[in-house]
Short mmCIF file of C-alpha atoms in Angstrom, two decimals:
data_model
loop_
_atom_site.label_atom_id
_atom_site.label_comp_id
_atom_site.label_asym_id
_atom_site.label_seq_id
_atom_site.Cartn_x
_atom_site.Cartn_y
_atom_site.Cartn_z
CA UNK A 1 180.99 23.52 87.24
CA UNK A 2 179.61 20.13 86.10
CA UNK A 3 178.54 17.82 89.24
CA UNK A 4 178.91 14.91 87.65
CA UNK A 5 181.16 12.41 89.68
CA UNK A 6 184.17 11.45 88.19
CA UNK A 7 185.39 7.80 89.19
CA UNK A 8 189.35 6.63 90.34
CA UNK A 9 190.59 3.77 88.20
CA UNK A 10 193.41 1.63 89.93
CA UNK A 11 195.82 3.08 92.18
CA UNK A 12 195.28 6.44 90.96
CA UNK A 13 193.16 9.68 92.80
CA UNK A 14 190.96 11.92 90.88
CA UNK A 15 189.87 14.95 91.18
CA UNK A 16 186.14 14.18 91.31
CA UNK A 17 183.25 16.79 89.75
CA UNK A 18 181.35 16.68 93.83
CA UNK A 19 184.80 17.85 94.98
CA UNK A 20 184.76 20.94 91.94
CA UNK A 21 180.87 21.35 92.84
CA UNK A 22 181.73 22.29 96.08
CA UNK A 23 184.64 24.15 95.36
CA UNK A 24 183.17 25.98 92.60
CA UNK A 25 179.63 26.56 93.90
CA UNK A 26 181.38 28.27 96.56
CA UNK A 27 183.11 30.58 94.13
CA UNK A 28 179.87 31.11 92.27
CA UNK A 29 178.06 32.12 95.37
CA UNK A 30 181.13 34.29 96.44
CA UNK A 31 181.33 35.92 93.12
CA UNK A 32 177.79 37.47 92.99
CA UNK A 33 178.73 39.76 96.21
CA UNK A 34 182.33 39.82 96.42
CA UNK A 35 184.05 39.37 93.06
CA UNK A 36 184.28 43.26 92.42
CA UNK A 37 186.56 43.28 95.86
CA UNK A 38 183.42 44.80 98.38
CA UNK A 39 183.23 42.66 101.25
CA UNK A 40 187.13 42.87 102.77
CA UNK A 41 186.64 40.15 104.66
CA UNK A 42 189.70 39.26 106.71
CA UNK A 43 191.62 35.79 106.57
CA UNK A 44 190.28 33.54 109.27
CA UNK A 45 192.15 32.51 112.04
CA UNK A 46 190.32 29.35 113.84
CA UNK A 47 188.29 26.78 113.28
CA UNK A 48 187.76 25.43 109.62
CA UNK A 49 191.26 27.07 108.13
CA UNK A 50 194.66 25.84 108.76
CA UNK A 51 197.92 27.53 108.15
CA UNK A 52 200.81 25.28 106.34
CA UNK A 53 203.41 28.03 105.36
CA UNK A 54 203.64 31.39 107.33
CA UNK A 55 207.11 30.85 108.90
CA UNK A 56 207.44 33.72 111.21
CA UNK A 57 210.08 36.50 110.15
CA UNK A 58 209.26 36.31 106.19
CA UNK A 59 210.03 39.84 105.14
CA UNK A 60 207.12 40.34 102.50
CA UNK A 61 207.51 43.11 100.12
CA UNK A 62 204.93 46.48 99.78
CA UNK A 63 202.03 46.04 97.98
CA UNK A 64 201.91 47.92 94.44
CA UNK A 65 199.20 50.01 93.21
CA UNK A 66 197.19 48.05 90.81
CA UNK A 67 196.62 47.59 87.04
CA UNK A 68 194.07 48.31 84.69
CA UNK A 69 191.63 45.03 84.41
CA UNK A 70 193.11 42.95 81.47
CA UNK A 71 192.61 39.28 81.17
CA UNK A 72 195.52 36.61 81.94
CA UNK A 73 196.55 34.71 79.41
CA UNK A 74 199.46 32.38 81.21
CA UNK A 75 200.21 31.88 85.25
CA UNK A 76 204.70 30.35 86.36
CA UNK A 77 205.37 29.57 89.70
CA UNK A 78 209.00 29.05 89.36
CA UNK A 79 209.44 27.23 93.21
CA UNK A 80 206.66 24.54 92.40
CA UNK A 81 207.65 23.82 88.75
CA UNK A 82 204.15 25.60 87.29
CA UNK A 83 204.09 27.18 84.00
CA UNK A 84 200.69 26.89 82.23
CA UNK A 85 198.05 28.47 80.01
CA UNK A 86 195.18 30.11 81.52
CA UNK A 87 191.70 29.99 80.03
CA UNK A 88 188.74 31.45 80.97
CA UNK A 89 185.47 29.46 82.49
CA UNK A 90 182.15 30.35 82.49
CA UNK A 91 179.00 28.62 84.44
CA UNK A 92 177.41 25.55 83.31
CA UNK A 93 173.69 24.86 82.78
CA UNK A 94 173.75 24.35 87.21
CA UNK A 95 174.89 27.50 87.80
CA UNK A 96 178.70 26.67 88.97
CA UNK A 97 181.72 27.46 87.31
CA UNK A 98 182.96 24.85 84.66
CA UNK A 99 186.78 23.78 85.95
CA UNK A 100 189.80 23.02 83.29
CA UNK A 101 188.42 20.02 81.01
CA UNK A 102 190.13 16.56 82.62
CA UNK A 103 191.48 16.06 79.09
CA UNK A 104 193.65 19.20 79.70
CA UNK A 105 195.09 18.76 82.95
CA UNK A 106 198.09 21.58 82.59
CA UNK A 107 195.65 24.20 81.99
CA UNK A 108 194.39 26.20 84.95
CA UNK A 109 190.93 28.30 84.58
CA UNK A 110 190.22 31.64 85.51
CA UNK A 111 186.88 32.53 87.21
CA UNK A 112 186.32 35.05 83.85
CA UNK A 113 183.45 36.80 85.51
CA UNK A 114 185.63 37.77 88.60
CA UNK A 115 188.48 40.35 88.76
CA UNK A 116 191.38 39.84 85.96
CA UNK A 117 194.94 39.70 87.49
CA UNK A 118 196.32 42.72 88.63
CA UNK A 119 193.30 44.93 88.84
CA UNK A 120 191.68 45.54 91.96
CA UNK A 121 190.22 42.91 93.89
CA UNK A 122 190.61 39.17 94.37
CA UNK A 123 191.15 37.20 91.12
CA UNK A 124 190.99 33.30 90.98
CA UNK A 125 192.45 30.87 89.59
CA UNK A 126 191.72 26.81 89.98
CA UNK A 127 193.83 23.93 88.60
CA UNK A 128 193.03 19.97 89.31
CA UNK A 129 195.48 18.28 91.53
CA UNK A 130 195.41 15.16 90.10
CA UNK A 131 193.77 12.68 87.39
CA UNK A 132 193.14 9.23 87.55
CA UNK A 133 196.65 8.14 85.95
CA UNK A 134 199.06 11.29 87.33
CA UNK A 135 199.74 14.70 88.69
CA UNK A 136 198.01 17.55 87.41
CA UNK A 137 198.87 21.48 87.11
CA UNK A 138 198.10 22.65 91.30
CA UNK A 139 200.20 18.81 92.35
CA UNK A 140 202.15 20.80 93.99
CA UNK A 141 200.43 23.56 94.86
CA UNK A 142 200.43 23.01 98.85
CA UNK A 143 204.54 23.06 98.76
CA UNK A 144 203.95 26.85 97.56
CA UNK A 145 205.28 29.38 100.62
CA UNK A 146 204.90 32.72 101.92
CA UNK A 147 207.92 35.23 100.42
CA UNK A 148 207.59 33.24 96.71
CA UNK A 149 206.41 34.42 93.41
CA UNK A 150 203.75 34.02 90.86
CA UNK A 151 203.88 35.12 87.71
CA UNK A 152 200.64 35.62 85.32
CA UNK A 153 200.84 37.12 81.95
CA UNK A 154 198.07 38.73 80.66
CA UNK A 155 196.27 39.50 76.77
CA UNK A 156 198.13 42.77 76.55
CA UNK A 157 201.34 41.55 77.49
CA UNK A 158 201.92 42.80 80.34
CA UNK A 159 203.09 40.72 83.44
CA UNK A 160 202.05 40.80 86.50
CA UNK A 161 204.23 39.35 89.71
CA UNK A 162 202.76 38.45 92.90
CA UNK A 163 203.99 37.47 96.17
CA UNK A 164 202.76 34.77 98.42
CA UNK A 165 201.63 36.16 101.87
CA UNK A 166 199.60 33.25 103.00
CA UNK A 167 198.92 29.21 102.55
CA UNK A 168 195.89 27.62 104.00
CA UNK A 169 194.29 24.42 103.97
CA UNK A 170 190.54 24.76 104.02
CA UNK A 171 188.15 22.10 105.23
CA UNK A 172 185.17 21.00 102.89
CA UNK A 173 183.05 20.58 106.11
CA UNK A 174 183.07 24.07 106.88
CA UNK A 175 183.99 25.83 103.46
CA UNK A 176 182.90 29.34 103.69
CA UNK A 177 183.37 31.09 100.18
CA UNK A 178 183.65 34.73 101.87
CA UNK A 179 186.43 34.25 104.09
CA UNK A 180 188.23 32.03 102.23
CA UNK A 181 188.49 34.09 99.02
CA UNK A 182 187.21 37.97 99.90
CA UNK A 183 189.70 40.35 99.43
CA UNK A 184 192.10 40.40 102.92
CA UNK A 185 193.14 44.11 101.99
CA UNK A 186 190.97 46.73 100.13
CA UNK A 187 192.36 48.29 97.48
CA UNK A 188 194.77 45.55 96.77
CA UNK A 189 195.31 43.74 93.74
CA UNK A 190 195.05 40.14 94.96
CA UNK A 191 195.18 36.49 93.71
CA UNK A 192 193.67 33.09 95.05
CA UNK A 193 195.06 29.99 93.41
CA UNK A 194 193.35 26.75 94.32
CA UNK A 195 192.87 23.12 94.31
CA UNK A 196 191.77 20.07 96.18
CA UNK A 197 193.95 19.08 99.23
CA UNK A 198 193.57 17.34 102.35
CA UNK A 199 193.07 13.41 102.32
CA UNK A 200 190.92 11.67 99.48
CA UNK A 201 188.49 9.19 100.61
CA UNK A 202 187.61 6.48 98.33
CA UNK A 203 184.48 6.32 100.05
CA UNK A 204 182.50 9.66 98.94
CA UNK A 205 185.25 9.57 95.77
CA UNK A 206 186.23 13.37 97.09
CA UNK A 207 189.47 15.22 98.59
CA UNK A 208 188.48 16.96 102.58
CA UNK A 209 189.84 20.16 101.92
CA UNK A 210 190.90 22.42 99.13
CA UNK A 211 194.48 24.23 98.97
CA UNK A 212 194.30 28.28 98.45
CA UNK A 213 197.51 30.35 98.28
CA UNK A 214 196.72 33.93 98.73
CA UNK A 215 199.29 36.01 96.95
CA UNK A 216 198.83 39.92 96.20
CA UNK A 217 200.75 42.23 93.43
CA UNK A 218 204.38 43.48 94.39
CA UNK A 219 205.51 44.35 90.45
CA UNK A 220 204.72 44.91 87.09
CA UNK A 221 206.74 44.19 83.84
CA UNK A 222 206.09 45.80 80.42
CA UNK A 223 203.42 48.42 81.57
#
């Protein structure tokens, strides 16, 4: 992920490249132990993490087994208005995972060295919240809730639907890559879709948190 700072322009926010390099260096270092779905860590529940949509009483459907590993190809999230392509990034010259290009703000990247969707383990996908003129792909990402459904397509066709279990807002100040995206259940077939959140601050020219819905696979179409 590049770590070059991007800069606002008149009333509008931006998704700036120190906000992706901490995001994204997080991932990177997160990916090298955990990406094959070893680790299980379990979802925090103080300090640096913040639930924003676990009502109590959502009946959440049983997990299904999952699929073989096949790459995604498009990712709908029917409540929040999301339907876009998915393309795979790779690392940079730094070491970090390269995010969406700004020029293509309704595309959302997949970590491609991580789990595909629908196999085993945690998958990832990132979208920018914002450029300097207007909403980007994860704008309305933090509205996403516990009980609702994302869709990702993948190369072979196939479809696989998750369910929401869990929305979190996650501090910059105390990001720690292992909680926030290690698998919650082994054996699962899991998905992590994030963004910046929290507050920006024209000051630093960054967002203080980053939004990650935790959703995990309840069906399959056209396997």
């Amino acid at each position: 992920m590049s770590t070059d700072e991007e800069k606002s322009s008149g009333s509008g926010r931006l998704l700036t490249g120190v906000a992706w390099a901490i995001l994204l260096t997080g991932l990177w270092l997160w990916g090298r132990g955990a990406a094959d779905g070893a680790g299980g860590a379990s979802a925090p529940t103080t300090g640096d993490v913040a639930a924003v949509g676990r009502p109590l009483g959502v009946p959440l459907p049983p997990a299904r087994e999952p699929l073989a590993p096949v790459g995604p190809s498009r990712v709908e999230i029917p409540s929040i208005g999301v339907s876009a392509p998915v393309v795979a990034r790779g690392l940079d010259a730094a070491g970090a995972v390269e995010p969406p290009p700004f020029a293509t703000p309704d595309t959302v990247g997949w970590f491609g060295t991580g789990t595909r969707p629908g196999a085993a383990g945690a998958a990832l996908l990132v979208g920018h919240v914002d450029t300097s003129t207007e909403p980007a792909v994860f704008y309305g990402l933090s509205a996403a809730r516990p009980g609702e459904t994302v869709r990702v397509t993948r190369t072979d066709g196939t479809v696989a639907v998750f369910t929401i279990e869990d929305v979190r807002v996650v501090g910059r100040d105390r990001f720690d890559a292992r909680k926030v995206y290690g698998v919650h259940r082994p054996g699962r077939a899991e998905l992590r879709l994030i963004t910046c959140g929290g507050t920006y601050d024209g000051k630093t020219g960054s967002y203080t948190a980053n939004v990650v819905v935790s959703a995990y696979l309840t069906d399959a179409r056209g396997v």
